[in-house]
Short mmCIF file of C-alpha atoms in Angstrom, two decimals:
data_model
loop_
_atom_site.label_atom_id
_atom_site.label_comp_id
_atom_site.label_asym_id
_atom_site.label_seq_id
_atom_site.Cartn_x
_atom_site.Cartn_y
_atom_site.Cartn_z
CA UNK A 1 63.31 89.11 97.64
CA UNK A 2 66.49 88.39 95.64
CA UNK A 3 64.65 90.41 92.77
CA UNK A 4 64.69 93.51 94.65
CA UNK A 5 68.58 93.46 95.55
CA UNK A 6 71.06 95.83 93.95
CA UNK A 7 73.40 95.03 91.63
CA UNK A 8 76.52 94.74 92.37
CA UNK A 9 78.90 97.43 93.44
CA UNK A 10 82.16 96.47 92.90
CA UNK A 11 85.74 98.86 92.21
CA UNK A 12 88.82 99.66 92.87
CA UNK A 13 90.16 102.91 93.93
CA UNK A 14 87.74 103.15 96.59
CA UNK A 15 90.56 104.93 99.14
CA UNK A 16 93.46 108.13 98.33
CA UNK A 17 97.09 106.63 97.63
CA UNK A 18 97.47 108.10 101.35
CA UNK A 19 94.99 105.91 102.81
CA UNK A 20 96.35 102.63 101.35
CA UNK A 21 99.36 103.39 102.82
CA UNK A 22 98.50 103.93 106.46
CA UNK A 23 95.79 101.52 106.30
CA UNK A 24 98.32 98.51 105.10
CA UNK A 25 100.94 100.22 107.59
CA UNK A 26 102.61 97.60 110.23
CA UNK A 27 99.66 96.68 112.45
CA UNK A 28 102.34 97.07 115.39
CA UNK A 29 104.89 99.06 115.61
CA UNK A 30 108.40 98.14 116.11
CA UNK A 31 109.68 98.48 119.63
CA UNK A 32 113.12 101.36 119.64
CA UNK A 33 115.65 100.37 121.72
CA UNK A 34 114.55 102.21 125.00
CA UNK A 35 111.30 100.86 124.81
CA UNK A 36 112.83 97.01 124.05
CA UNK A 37 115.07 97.87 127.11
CA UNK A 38 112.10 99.01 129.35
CA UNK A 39 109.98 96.18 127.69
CA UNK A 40 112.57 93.72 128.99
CA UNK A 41 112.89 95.18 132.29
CA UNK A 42 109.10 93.76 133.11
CA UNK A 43 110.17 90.06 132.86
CA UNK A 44 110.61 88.29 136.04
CA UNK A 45 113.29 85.74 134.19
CA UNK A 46 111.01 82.67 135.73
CA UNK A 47 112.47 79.46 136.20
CA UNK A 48 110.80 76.69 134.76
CA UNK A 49 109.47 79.59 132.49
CA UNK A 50 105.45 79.42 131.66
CA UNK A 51 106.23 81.24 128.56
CA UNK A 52 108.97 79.40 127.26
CA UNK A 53 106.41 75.81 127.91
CA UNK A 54 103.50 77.94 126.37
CA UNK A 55 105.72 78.15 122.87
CA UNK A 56 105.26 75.34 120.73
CA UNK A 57 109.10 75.53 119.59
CA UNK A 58 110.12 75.83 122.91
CA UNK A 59 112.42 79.31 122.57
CA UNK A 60 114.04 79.66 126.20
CA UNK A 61 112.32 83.46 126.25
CA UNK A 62 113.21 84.84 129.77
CA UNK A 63 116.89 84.45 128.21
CA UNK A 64 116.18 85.95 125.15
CA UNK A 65 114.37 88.42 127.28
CA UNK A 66 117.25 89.16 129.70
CA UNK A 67 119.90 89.20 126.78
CA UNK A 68 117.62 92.29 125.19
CA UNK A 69 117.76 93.87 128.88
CA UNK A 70 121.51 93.74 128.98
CA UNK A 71 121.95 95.52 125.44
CA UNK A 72 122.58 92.44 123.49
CA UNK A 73 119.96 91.52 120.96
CA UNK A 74 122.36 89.88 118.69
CA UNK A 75 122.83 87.61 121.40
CA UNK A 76 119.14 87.59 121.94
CA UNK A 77 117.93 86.64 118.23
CA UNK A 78 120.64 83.88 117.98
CA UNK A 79 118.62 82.48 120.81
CA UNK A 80 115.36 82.66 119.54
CA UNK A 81 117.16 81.44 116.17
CA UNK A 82 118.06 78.01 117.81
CA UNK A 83 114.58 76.64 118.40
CA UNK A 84 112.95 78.50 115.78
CA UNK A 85 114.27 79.78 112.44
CA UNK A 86 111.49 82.14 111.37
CA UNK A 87 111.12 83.55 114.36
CA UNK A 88 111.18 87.09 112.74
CA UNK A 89 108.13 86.01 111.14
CA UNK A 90 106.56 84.20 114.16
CA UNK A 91 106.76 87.43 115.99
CA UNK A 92 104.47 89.31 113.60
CA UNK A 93 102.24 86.38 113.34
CA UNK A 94 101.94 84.31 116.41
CA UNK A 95 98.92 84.75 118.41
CA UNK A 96 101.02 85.62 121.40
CA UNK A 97 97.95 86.64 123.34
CA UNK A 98 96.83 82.95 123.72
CA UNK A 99 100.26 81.60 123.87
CA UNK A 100 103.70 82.47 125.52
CA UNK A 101 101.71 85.76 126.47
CA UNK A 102 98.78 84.26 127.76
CA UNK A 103 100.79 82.09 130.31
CA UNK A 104 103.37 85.06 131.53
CA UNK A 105 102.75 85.25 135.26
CA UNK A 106 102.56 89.31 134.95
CA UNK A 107 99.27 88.71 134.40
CA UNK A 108 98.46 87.68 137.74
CA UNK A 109 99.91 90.57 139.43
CA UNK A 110 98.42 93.14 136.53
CA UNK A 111 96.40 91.73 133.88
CA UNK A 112 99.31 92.92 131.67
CA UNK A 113 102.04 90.71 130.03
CA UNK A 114 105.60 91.17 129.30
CA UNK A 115 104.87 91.99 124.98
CA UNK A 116 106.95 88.61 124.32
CA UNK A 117 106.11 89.08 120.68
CA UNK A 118 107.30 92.65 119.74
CA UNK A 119 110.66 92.30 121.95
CA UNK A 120 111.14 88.93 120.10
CA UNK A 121 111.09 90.81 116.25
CA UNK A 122 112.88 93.36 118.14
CA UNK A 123 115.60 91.13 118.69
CA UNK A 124 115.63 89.18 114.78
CA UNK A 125 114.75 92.71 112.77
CA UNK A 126 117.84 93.71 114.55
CA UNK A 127 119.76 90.56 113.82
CA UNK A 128 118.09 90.48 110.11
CA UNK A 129 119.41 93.99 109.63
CA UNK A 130 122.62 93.12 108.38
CA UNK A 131 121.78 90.52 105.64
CA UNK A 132 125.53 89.18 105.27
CA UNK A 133 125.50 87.19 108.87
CA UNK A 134 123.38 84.19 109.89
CA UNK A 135 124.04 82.31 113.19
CA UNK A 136 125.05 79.14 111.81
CA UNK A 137 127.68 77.71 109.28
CA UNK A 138 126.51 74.24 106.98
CA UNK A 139 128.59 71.00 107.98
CA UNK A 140 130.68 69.23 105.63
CA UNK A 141 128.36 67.71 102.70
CA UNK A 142 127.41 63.95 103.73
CA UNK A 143 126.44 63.31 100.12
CA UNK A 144 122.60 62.63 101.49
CA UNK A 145 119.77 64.30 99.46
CA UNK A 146 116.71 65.13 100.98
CA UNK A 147 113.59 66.57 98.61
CA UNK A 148 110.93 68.90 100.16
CA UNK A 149 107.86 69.27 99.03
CA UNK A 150 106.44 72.73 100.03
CA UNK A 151 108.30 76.07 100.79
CA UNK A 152 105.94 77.29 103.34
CA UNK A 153 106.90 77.46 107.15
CA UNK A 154 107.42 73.82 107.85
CA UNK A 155 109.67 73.03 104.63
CA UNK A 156 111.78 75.89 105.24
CA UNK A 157 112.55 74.70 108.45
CA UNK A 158 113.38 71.01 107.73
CA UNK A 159 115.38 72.36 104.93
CA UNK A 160 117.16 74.61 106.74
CA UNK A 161 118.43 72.06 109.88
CA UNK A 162 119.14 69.18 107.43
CA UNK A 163 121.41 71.85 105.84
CA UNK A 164 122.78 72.89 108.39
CA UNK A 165 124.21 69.54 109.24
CA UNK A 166 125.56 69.15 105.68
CA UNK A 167 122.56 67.29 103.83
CA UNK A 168 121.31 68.20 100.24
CA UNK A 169 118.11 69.84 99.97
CA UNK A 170 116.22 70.73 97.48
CA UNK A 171 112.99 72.24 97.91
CA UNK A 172 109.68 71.99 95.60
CA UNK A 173 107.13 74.59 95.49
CA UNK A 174 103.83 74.88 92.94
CA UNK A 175 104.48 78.54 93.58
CA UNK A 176 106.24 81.23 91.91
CA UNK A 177 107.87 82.11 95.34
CA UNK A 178 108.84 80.22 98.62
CA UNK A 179 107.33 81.11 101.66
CA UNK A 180 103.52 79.43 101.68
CA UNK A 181 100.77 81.26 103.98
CA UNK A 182 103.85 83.34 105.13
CA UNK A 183 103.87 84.77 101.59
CA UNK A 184 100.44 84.20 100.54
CA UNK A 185 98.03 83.95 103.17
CA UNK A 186 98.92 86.73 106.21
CA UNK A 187 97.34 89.45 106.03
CA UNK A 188 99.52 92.27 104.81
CA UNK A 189 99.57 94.90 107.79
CA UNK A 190 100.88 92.02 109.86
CA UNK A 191 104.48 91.49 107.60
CA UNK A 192 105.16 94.64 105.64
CA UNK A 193 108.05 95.78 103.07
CA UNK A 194 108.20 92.12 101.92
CA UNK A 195 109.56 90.59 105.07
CA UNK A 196 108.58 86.75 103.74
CA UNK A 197 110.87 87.17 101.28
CA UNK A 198 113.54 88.72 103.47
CA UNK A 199 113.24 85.81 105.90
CA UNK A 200 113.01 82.89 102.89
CA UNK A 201 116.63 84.56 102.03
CA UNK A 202 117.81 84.03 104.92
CA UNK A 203 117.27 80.57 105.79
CA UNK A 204 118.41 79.80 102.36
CA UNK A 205 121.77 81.48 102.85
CA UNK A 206 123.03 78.94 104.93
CA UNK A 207 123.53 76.93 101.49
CA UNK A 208 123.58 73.55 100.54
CA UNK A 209 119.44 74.39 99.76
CA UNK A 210 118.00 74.04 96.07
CA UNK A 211 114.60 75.41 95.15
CA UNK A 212 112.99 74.41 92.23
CA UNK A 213 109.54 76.51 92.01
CA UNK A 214 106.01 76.08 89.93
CA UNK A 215 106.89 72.24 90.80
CA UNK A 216 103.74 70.55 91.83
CA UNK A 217 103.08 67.15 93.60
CA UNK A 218 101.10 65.19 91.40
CA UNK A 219 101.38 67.37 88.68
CA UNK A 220 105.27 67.92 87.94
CA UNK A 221 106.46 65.70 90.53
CA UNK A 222 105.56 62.40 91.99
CA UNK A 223 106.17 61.23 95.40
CA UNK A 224 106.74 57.63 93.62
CA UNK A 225 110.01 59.57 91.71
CA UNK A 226 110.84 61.57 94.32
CA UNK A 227 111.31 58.81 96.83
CA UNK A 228 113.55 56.73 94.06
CA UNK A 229 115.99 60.09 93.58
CA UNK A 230 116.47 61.20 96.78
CA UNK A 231 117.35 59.46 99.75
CA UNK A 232 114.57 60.92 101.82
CA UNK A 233 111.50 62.90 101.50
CA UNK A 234 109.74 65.60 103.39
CA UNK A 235 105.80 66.70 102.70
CA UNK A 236 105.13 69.92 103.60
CA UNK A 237 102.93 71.04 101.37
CA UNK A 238 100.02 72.69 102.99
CA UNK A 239 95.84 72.56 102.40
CA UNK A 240 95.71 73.47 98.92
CA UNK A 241 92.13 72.58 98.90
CA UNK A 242 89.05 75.05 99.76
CA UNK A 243 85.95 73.76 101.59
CA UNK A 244 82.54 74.28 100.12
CA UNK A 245 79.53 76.44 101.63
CA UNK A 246 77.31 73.71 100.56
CA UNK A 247 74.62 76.24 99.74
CA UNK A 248 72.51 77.14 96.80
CA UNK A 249 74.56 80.40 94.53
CA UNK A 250 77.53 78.80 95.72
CA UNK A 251 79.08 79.07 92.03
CA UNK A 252 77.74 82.71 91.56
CA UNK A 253 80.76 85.78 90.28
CA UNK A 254 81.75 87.57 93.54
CA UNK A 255 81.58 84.16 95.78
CA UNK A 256 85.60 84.24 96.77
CA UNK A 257 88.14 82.00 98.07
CA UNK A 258 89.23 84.12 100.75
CA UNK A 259 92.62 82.80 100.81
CA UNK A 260 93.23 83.54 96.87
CA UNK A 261 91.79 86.54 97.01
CA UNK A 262 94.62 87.69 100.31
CA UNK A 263 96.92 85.82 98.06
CA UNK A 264 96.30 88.39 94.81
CA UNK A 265 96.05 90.96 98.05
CA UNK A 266 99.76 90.41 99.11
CA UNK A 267 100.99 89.94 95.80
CA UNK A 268 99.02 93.42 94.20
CA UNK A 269 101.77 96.20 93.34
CA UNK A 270 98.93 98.85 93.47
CA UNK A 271 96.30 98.13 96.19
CA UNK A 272 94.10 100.83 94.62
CA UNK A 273 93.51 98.40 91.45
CA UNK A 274 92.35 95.38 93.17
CA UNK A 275 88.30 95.74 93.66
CA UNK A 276 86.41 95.67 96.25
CA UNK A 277 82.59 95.42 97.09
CA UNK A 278 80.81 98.40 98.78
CA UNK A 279 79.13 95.32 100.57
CA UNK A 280 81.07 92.31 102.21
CA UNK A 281 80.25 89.26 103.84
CA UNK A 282 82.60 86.75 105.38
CA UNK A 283 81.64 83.12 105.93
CA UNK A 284 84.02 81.44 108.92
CA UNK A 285 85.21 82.51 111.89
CA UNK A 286 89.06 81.71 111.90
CA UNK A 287 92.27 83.80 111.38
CA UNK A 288 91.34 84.03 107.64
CA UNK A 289 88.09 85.25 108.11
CA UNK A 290 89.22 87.91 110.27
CA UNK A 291 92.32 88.99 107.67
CA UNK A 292 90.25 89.26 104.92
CA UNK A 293 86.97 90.68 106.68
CA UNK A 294 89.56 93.70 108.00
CA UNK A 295 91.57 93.63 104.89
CA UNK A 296 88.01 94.49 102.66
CA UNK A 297 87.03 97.17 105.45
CA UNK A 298 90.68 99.08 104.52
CA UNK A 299 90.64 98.60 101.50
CA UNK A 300 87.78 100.88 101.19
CA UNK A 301 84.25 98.77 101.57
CA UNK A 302 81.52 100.18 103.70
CA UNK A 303 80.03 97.24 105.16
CA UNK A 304 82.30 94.12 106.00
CA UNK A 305 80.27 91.87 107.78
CA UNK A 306 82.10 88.26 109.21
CA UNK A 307 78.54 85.59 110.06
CA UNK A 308 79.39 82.39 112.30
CA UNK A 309 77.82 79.44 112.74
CA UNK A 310 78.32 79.59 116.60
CA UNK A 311 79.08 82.18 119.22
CA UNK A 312 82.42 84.14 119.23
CA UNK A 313 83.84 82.12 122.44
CA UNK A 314 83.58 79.28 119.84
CA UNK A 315 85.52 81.18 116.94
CA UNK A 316 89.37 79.65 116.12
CA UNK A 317 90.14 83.67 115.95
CA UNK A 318 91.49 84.92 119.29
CA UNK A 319 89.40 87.40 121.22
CA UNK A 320 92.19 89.94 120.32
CA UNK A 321 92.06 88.95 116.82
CA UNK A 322 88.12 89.88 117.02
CA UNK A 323 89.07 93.27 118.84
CA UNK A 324 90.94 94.23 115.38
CA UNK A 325 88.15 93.02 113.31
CA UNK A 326 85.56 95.18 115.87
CA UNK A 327 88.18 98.04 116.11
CA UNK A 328 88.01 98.19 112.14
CA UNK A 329 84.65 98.65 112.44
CA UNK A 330 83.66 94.81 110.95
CA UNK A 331 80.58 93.50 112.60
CA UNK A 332 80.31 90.02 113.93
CA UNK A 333 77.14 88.01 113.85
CA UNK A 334 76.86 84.94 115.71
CA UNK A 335 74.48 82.17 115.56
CA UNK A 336 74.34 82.57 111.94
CA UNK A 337 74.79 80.01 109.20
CA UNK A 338 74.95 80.48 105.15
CA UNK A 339 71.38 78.96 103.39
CA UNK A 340 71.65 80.18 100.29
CA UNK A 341 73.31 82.92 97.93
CA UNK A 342 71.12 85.20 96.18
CA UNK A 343 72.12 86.83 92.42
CA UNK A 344 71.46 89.39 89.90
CA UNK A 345 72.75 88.27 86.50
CA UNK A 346 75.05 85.55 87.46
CA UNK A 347 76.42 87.56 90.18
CA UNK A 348 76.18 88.00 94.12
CA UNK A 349 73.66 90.15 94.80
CA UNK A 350 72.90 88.65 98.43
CA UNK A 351 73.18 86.32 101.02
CA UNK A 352 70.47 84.39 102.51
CA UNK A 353 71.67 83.65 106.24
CA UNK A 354 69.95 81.00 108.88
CA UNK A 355 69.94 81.38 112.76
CA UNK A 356 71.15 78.35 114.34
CA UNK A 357 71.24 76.57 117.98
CA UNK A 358 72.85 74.22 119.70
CA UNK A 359 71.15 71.32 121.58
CA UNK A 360 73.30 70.27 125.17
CA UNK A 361 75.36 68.07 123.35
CA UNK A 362 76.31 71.11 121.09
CA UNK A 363 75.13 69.63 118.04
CA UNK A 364 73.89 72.58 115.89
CA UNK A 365 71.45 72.78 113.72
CA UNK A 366 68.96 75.55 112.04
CA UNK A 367 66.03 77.10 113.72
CA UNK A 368 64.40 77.92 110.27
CA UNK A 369 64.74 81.71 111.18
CA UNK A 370 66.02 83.60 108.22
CA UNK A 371 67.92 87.24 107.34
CA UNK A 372 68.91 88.42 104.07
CA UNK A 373 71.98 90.71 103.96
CA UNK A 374 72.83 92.59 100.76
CA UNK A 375 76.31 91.57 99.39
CA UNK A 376 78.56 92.58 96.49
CA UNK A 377 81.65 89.95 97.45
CA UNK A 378 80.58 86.61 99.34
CA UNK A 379 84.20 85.56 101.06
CA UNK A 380 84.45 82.05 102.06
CA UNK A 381 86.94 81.63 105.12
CA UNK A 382 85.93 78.31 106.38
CA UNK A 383 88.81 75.85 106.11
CA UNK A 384 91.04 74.64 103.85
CA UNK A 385 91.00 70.87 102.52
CA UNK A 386 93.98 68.74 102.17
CA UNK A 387 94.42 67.31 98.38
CA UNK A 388 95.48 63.29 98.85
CA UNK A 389 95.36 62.76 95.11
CA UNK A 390 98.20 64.46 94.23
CA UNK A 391 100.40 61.60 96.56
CA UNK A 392 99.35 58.84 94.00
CA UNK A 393 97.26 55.98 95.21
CA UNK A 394 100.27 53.53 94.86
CA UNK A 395 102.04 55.40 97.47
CA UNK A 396 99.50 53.47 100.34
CA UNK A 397 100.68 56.67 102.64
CA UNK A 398 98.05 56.51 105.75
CA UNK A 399 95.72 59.07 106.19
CA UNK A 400 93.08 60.18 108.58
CA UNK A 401 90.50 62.41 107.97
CA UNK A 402 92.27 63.19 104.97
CA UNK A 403 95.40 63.97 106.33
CA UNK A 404 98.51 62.37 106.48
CA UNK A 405 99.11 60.48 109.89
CA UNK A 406 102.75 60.54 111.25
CA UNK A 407 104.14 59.25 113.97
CA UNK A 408 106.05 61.71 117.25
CA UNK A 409 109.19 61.76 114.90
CA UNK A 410 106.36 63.07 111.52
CA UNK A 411 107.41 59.51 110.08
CA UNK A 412 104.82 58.56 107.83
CA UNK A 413 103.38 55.32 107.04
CA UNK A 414 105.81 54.91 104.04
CA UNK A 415 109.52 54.49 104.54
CA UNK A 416 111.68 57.64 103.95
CA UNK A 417 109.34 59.97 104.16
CA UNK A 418 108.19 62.50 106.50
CA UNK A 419 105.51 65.16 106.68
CA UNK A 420 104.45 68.61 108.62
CA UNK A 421 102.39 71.47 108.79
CA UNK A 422 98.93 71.64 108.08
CA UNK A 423 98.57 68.61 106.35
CA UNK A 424 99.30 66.35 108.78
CA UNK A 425 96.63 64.78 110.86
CA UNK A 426 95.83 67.22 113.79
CA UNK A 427 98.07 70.20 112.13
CA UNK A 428 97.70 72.73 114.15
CA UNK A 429 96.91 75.59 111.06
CA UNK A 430 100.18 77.67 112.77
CA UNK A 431 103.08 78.83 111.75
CA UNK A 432 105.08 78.27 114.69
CA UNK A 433 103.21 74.66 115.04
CA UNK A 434 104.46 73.73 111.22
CA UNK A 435 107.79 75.86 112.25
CA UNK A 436 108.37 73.10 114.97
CA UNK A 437 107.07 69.70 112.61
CA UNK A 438 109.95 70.78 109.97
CA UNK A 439 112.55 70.51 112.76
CA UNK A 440 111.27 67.65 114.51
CA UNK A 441 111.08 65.93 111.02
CA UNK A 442 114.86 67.05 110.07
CA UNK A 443 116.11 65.79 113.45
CA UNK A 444 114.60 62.46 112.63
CA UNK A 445 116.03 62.28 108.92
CA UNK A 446 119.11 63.34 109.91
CA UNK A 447 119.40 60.39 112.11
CA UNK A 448 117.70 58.27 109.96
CA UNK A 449 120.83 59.62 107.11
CA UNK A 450 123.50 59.15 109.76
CA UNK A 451 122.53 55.51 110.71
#
């Protein structure tokens, strides 16, 4: 069978310069101010908010809310700025529709929520507008150093409330730019016109924060130095590992890391140069998957095809999520599990998929039932891996599952340090999760300093 398959048809420039812009266009509109003001005008200002216990950073939103409702958005971001820092970019990212959103009693009365998320970038784009303020001035220096390792969501966090009350930072990235997934691994239509970057310079101007990138743990850095130079650590350095198919072709050209390849995506001055199969196939069925299975659909590829291992209740992607890969016209197929990769002179040529089922204790396993879909990219979107060797075995830091384990505080198993984000034990693979380890972590260090 794999001897009749095509080659491969793979280019760039599949699209006009017209439809790479509309098709990488914000994937929501900004609210204007009348519609923030009617927007607002739909909250019910609960007490004992559902919302505002819904968000894992716990932003007080029916005051946010009611400050946008009273002409005051200033006001409004300042609040949102207090329990979480990158809010601007939580609002673009968060899946509101299974968090503050899902738990806003206007659903009861008409299946419709109060759109939490757009009035809160509302509220910070406005704030973030003028790029000389920020809401809070740095304390007195206390002469304390603290070294983060990561600039992604969860470092930029710690670093920015240990700065705030007057602590040293310096932050450590293996990249050329601060910002992790934020920067790297969002799909683009959800944070256009280089709004990472934007936010990263505005936590940093608050001050007191030194970053020091294409520093790697285990490579340019050790914990075991880090931990003798500064007076306390922070790991924040995401899941820089990728998780294997585990099937036969596996090492074949056009079998992708989807998460490099949105990486090269959001980093591509010219869209219309980066190639793209006619033919796509996405292994996984999480946020990833989706981004890069509707990323490869407008980007110009025919077929973009996501295949899951269970049904789509099952998949980590939200049902909305879904409806943008299904609106994109990307087709889902459940029950469906990779067997092997089929190739034409060393490249992808196919994909040899295997129906599964569950037994009643949901253990899955392969019915021996077979289809072959033709594929010019393979993307694999199932997980990424944490990378313990880069901590240094000496280091004795406890792990589990191959994560590192920290305590309520993210105190780790080794004195004066601290970890969050994804690659801590039961990470929650969020941004406003990792938003909300980083300050949990910097309160702790900054008592732990302060003792």
């Amino acid at each position: 069978m794999a001897d009749a398959l095509p080659g491969p048809d793979i280019r760039t420039g599949r699209l006009s310069p017209d439809d790479y812009l509309e098709n990488f266009d914000d994937l929501h509109p900004p609210l204007g101010t009348h519609e923030a003001s009617v927007e607002a005008d739909r909250c019910y200002f609960c007490y004992d908010a559902p919302c505002t216990i819904a968000c894992p950073t716990s932003i007080d939103i029916p005051k946010f809310i009611r400050q946008i409702s009273t002409g005051n958005p200033v006001g409004s971001a300042k609040t949102i700025f207090a329990e979480n820092i990158l809010g601007g970019m939580c609002a673009r990212v968060c899946p509101t529709e299974t968090l503050c959103e899902e738990a806003c009693v206007r659903n009861l009365a008409e299946d419709k929520p109060v759109q939490i998320g757009l009035l809160q970038r509302y509220a910070t784009d406005t704030y973030l507008e003028r790029p000389d303020r920020h809401p809070y001035s740095r304390a007195a220096s206390t002469g304390k150093t603290v070294a983060i390792v990561g600039g992604g969501p969860a470092g930029l966090s710690c670093a920015h409330a240990l700065a705030c009350e007057g602590h040293d930072v310096t932050i450590f990235d293996a990249r050329e730019k601060l910002g992790g997934l934020n920067e790297y691994g969002i799909a683009a239509y959800k944070t256009t016109n280089d709004f990472a970057q934007t936010e990263v310079d505005f936590v940093l101007s608050i001050g007191g924060i030194d970053v020091q990138c294409g520093k790697a743990l285990g490579r340019d850095i050790t914990l075991a130095g880090l931990r003798k130079e500064f007076d306390a650590v922070f790991l924040g350095m995401g899941l820089p590992g990728v998780n294997a198919l585990r099937a036969e072709g596996e090492d074949l050209n056009g079998v992708i890391d989807a998460v490099a390849y949105i990486a090269e995506l959001r980093q591509a001055k010219d869209l219309a140069k980066l190639p793209v199969g006619r033919k796509v196939v996405v292994i996984g069925g999480g946020m990833t998957a989706i981004d890069i299975a509707v990323q490869a659909k407008r980007l110009g590829a025919e077929e973009v095809t996501i295949a899951y291992r269970r049904d789509r209740d099952a998949m980590k992607a939200s049902a909305y999520e879904q409806e943008v890969a299904l609106t994109n016209g990307v087709v889902i197929r459940e029950w469906f599990q990779p067997k092997r990769l089929l190739g034409e002179g060393g490249h992808v040529a196919g994909i040899e998929l295997e129906r599964t089922a569950q037994d009643a204790s949901g253990r899955l396993s392969g019915t021996g039932e077979t289809v072959t879909l033709e594929a010019d990219q393979v993307f694999k979107a199932i997980g990424q891996t944490f990378v313990p060797d880069a901590l240094g075995g000496a280091e004795a830091l406890s792990l589990d599952s191959g994560r590192i384990n920290v305590d309520d505080d993210r105190r780790t198993s080794v004195a004066g340090v601290w970890a969050g984000g994804d690659c801590i034990a039961g990470g929650e693979d969020l941004t406003v999760a990792a938003v909300e380890d980083g300050k949990v972590a910097a309160r702790s260090i900054h008592a732990a300093l302060s003792a």
